[in-house]
Coordinates of C-alpha atoms in Angstrom, one line a residue:
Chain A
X1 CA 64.5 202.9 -10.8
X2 CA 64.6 202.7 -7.0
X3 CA 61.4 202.1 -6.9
X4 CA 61.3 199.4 -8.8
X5 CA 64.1 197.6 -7.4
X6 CA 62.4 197.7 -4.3
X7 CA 59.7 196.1 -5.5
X8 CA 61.3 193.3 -6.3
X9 CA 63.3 193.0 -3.1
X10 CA 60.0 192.8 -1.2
X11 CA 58.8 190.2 -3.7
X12 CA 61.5 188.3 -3.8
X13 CA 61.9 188.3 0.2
X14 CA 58.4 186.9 0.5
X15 CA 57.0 189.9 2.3
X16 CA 53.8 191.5 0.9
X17 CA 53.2 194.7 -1.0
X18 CA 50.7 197.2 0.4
X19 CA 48.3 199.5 -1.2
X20 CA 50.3 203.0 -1.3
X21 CA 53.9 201.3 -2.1
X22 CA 54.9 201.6 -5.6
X23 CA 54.2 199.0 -8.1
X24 CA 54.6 198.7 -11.7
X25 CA 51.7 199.3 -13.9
X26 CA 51.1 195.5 -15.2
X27 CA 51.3 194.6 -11.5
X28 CA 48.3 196.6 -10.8
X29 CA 45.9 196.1 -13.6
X30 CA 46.8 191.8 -13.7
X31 CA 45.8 192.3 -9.6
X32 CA 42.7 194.4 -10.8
X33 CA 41.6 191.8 -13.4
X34 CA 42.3 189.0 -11.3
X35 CA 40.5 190.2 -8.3
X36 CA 37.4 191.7 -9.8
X37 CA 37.1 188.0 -11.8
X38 CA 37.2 186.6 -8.2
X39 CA 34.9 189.1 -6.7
X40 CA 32.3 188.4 -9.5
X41 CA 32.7 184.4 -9.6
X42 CA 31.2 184.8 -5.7
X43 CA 29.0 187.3 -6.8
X44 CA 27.5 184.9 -9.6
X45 CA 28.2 181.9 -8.2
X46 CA 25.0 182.9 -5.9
X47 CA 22.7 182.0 -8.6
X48 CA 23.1 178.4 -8.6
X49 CA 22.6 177.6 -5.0
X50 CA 20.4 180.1 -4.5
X51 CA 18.0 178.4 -7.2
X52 CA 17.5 175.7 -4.4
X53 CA 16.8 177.4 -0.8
X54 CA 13.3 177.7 -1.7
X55 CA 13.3 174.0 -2.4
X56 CA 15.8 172.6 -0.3
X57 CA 14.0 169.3 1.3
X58 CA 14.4 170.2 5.1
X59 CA 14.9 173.1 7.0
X60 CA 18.3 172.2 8.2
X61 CA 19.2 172.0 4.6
X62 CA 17.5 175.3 4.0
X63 CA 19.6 177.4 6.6
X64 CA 22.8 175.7 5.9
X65 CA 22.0 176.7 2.1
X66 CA 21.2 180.0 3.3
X67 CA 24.5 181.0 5.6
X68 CA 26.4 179.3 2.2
X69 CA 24.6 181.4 -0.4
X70 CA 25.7 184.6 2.4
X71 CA 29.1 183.3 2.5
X72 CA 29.6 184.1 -1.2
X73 CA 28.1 187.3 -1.0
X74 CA 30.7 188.0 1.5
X75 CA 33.4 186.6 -0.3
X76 CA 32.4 188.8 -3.2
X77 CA 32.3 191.7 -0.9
X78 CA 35.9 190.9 0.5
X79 CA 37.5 190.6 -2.8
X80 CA 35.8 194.1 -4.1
X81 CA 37.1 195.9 -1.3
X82 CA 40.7 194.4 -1.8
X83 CA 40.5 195.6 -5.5
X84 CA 39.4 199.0 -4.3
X85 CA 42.4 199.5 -2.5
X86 CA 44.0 199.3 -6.3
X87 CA 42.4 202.1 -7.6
X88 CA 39.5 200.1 -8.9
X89 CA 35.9 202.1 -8.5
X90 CA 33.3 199.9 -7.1
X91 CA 30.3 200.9 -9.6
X92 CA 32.6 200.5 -12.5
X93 CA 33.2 196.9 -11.5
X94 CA 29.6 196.4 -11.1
X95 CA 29.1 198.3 -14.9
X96 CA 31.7 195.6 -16.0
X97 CA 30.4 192.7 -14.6
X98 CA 26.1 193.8 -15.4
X99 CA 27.4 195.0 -18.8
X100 CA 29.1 191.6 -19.7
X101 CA 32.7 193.2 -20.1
X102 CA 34.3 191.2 -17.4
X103 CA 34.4 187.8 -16.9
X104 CA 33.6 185.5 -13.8
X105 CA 34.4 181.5 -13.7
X106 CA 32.8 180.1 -16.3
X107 CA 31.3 176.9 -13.6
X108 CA 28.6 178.9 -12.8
X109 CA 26.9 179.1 -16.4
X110 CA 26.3 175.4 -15.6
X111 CA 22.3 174.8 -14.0
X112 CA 21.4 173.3 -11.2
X113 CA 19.3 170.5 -12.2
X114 CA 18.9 168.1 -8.8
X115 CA 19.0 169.0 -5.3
X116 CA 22.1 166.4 -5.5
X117 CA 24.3 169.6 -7.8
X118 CA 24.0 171.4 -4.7
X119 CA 26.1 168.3 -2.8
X120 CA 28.5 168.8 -5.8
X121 CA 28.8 171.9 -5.7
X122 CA 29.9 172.4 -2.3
X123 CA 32.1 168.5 -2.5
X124 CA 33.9 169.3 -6.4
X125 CA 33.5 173.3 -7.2
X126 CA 34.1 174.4 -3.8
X127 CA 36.8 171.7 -3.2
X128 CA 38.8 173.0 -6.6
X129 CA 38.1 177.1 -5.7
X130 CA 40.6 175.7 -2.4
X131 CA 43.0 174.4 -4.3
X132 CA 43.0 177.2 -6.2
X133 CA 42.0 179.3 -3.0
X134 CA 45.1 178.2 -0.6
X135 CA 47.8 179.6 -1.9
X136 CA 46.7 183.0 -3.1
X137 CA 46.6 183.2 0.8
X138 CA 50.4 183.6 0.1
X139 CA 50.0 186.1 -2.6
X140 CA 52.5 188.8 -3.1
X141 CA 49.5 191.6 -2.7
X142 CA 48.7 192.4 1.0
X143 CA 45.2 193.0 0.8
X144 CA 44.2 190.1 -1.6
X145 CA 46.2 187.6 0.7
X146 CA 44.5 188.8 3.5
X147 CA 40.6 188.7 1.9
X148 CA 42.1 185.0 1.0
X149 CA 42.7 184.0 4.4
X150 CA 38.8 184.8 5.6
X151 CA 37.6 183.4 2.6
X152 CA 39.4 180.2 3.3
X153 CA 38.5 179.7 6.9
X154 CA 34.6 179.7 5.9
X155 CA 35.3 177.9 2.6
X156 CA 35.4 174.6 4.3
X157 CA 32.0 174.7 5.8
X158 CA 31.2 175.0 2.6
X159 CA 32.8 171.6 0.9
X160 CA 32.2 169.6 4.1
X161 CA 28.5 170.3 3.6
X162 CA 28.4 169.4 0.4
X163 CA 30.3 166.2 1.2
X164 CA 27.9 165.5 4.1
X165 CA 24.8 166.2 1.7
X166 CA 25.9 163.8 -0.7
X167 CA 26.6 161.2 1.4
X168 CA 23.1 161.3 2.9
X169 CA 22.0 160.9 -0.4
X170 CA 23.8 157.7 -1.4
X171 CA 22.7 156.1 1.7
X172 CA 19.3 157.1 0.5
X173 CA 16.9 155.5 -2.5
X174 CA 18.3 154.4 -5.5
X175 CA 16.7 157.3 -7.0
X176 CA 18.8 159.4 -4.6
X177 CA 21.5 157.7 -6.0
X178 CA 21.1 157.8 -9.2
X179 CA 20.7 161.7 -8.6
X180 CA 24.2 161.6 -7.0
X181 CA 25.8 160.0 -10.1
X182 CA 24.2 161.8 -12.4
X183 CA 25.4 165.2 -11.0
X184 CA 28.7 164.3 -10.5
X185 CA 28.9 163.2 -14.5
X186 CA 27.9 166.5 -15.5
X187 CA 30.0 168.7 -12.9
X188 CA 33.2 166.6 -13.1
X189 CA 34.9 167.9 -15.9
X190 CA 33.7 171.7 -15.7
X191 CA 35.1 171.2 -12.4
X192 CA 38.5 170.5 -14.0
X193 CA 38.2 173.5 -16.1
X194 CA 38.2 175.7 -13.3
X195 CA 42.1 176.0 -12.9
X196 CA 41.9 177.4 -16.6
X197 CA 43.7 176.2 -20.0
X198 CA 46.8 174.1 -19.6
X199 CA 49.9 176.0 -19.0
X200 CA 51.4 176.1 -22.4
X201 CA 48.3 178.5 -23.0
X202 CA 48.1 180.1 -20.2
X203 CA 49.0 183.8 -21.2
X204 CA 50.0 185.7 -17.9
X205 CA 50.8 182.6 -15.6
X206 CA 54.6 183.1 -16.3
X207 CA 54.5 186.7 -15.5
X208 CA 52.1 186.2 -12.3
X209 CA 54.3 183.8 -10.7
X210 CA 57.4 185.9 -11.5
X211 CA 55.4 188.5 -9.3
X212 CA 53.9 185.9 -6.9
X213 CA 50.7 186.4 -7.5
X214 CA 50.2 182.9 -8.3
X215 CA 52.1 180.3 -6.7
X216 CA 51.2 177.4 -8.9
X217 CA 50.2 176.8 -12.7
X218 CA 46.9 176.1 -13.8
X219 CA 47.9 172.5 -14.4
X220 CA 49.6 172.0 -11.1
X221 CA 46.9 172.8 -9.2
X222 CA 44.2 170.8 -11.5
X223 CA 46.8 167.5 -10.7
X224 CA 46.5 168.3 -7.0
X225 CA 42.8 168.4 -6.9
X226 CA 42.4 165.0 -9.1
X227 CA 44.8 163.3 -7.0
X228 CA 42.6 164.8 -3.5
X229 CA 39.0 163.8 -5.2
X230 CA 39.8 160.4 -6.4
X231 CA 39.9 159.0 -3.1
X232 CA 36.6 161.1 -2.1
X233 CA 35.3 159.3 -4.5
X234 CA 35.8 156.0 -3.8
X235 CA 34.5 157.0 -0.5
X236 CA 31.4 158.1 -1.7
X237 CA 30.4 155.1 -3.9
X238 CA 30.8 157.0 -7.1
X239 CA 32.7 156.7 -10.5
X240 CA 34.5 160.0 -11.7
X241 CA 33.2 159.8 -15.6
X242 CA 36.9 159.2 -17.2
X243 CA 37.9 155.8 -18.3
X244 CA 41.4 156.9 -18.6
X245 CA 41.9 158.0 -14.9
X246 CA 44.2 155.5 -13.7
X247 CA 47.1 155.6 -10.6
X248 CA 50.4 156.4 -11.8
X249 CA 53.2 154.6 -9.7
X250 CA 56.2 156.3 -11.5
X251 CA 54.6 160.1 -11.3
X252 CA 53.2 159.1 -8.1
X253 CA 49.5 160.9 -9.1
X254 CA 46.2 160.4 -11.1
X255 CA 46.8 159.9 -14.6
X256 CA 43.3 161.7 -16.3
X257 CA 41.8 162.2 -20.1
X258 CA 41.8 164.9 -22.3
X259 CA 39.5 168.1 -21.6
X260 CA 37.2 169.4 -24.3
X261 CA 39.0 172.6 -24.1
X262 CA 37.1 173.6 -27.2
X263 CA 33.7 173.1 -24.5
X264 CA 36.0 175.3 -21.9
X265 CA 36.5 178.2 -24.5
X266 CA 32.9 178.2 -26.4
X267 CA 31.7 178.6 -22.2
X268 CA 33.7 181.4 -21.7
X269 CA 33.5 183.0 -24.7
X270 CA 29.3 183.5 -23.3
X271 CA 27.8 180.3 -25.1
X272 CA 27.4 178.4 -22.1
X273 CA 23.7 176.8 -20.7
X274 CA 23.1 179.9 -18.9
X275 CA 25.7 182.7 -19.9
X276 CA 23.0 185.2 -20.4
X277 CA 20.7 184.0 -17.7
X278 CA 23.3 185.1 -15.1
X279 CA 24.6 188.2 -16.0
X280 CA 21.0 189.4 -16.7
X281 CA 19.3 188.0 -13.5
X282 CA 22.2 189.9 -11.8
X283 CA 21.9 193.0 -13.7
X284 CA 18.1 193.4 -12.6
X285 CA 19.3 192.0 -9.3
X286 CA 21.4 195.2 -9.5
X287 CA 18.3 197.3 -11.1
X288 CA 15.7 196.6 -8.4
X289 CA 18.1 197.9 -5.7
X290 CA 18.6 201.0 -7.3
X291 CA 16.1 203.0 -5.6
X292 CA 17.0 201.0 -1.9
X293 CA 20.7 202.7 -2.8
X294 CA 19.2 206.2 -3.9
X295 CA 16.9 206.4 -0.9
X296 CA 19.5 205.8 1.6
X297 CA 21.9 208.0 0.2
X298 CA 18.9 210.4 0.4
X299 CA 18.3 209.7 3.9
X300 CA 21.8 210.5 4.9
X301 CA 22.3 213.4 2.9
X302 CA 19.1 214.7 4.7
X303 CA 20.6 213.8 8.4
X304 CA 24.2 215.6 8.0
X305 CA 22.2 218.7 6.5
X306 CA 20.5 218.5 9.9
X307 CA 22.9 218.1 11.9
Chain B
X1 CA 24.2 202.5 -13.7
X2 CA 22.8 204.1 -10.5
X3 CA 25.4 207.3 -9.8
X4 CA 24.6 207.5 -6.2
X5 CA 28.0 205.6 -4.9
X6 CA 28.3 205.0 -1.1
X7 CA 31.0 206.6 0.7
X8 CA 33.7 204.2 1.4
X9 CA 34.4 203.4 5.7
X10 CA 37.0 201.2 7.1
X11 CA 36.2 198.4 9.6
X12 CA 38.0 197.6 13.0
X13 CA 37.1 194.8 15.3
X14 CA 37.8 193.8 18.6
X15 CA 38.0 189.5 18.7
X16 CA 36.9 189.4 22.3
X17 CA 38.0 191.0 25.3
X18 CA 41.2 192.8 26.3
X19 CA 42.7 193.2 22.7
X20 CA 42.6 195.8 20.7
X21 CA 40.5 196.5 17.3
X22 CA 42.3 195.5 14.5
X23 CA 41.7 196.4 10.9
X24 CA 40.0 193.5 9.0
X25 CA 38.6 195.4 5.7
X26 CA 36.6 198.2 4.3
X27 CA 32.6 198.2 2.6
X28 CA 30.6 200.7 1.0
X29 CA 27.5 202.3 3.2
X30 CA 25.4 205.5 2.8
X31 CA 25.9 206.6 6.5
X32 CA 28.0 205.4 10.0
X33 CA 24.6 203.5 11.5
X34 CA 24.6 201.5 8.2
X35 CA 28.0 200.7 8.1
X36 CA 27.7 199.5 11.6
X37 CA 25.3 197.1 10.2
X38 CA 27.1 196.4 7.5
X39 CA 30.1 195.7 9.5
X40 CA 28.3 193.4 11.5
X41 CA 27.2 191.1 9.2
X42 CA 29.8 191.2 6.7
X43 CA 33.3 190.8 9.1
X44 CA 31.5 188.8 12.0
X45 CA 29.1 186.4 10.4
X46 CA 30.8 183.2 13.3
X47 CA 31.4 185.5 16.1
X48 CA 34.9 187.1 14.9
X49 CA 33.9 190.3 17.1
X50 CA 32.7 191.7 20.9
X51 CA 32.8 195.3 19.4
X52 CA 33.5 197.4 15.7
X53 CA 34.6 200.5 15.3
X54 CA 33.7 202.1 11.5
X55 CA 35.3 204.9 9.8
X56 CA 35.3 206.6 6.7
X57 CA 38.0 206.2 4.8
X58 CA 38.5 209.6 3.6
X59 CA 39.3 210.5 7.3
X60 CA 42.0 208.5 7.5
X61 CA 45.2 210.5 7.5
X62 CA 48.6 207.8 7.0
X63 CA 51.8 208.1 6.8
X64 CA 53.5 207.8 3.1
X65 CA 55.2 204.6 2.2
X66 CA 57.7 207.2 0.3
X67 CA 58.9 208.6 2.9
X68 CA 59.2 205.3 5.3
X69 CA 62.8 205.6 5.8
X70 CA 63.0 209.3 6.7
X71 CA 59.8 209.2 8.9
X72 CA 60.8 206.4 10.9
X73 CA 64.9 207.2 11.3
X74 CA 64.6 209.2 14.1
X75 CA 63.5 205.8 16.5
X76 CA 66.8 204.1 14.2
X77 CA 69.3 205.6 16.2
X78 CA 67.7 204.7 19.9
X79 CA 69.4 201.9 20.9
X80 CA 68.7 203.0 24.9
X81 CA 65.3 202.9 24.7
X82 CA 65.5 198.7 24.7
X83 CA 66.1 197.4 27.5
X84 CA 69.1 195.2 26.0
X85 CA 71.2 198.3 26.0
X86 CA 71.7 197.9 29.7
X87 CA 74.2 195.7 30.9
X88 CA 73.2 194.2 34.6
X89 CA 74.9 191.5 36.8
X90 CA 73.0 188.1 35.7
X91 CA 72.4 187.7 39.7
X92 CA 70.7 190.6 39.9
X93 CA 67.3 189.2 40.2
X94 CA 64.0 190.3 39.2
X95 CA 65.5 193.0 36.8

């Protein structure tokens, strides 16, 4: 068990565990799950944004929608090859993801409707993926803290955009406006849902902070992000859509309603707006390519016989 | 699923000029020219780089976390290879 205890004494001291040290199993496979979910959230969450570069109203817009839309590509990328270093095979998470057997954040089964869900995208979905995002740079796992840290640095483009675009807006029509308002009702509380059930649900959160793989529960981190958006807000001219979020002078934060947590789980479970839409447009995303993939491979395989 | 899996190449790049390439992640490409690329646009998309080296991973030969202590004892016991080991005059300059 000296393996085991040393482990833990590199856990418990903070420092990171690398790929070919010994871990225990669960360690491993909550790391895999957790990381391939990631991988395909940025994966998916292409398909929302990417809806709107072909429509995006100016051409400043369109190329800042463009390097965003790249970004998660990357991010996706970063966050396979960390899982990888696991043990995990890169077509089997592609299989898992195509094939529906793996889940990604349930936000992005939401539509785009108005170019104004792009501006809350980047301002509320973005802004709650880093306070989710900023501590995992701390995670206990080397190679995920690290893809973290990039991911991070180029994630704030992304919610300052957003911010930027929305503001634009409300100093626009009224029906710009009204655009603004109406997106922020309908991504507000899906936003919310993002940091997952409330903790006295949460199945592994108590075993993924004993490991540091989180650093925060679910409903520590929702709190933190209310409390950060409220005054954003304000800023912006907009009403989040709960009547009960109120300042709370003895907890000194955001006091905010009840989520529909039967909405949350009916979502993930794959009855959302567009469950199916995404995981098939990906799959013949993935389909398509096929013979790009088979023909370099080809191509190479030609060159080192060659050579 | 499509079978035909890229190899799997590790990425090192040099932030600018007069340091050394450092490791920043691995990606999946059918051969080194398209890693290259790949490289290029995945790790440097705001300038991160002045240079990339790609490898594959499978050759890659590392030393075993197992056997960290034993491989790395024989430096353990070198104290007179710092320079702290040597006691000079404190008005001995430029030493």
């Amino acid at each position: 068990m000296d393996l085991e205890r040393e482990f833990e004494r590199v856990v418990a001291a903070d420092h990171r565990i690398e790929p070919r040290d010994w871990m225990p199993e669960g360690y491993r496979k909550t790391l895999v799950r957790q990381i391939a979910q990631h991988a395909h959230s940025e994966i998916i969450g292409m398909q929302p944004e990417g809806d709107w570069i072909s429509r995006a109203p100016s051409l400043r817009r369109k190329a800042i929608l463009l390097a965003k839309v790249q970004d998660e590509a990357g991010h996706g990328l970063y966050l396979y090859a960390a899982a990888e270093t696991l043990g995990a095979d890169r077509d089997d998470l592609t299989a898992r993801l195509v094939e529906g057997r793996q889940k990604y954040s349930s936000i992005f089964n939401y539509p785009t409707l108005t170019f104004a869900d792009v501006g809350v995208i980047g301002w509320l979905v973005d802004g709650a993926a880093i306070c989710n995002q900023v501590p995992l740079c701390r995670t206990s796992y080397g190679p995920y803290a690290r893809a973290m840290i990039r991911i991070c640095k180029e994630e704030s483009f992304h919610q300052r955009q957003g911010y930027e675009l929305l503001m634009t807006m409300m100093r626009g029509t009224r029906a710009q406006r009204d655009m603004v308002r109406d997106a922020v009702d309908r991504w507000w509380w899906p936003a919310l849902m993002m940091f997952g059930p409330p903790d006295e649900e949460s199945a592994n959160t108590e075993r993924s902070l004993a490991w540091r793989i989180k650093r925060h529960t679910n409903d520590e981190l929702r709190q933190r992000f209310v409390d950060m958006s409220v005054p954003q807000a304000e800023k912006l001219g907009v009403t989040l859509p709960d009547p009960k979020l109120a300042w709370n002078a003895e907890r000194g934060h955001y006091d905010f309603g009840e989520i529909d947590w039967a909405e949350f789980w009916r979502v993930v479970k794959g009855d959302g707006p567009c469950n199916a839409q995404r995981v098939a447009h990906r799959r013949e995303a993935h389909e398509d390519g096929a013979w790009v993939r088979e023909a370099a491979a080809a191509y190479a395989a030609m060159r080192e016989r060659a050579a | 699923m499509s079978g035909s899996s890229w190899p799997l190449y590790e990425v090192f790049v040099r932030g600018k000029r007069g340091l050394n390439h450092v490791h920043v992640g691995s990606l999946h490409a059918p051969d080194d020219e398209m890693a290259l690329r790949n490289a290029r646009d995945l790790y440097t998309r705001r300038n991160e780089g002045v240079s990339i080296w790609v490898v594959r991973a499978s050759a890659i030969t590392a030393s075993s976390p197992d056997e960290k202590d034993p491989f790395f004892a024989p430096s353990g016991d070198k104290v007179y290879r710092h320079p702290t080991f040597y006691d000079i005059p404190e008005d001995v300059p430029h030493l």
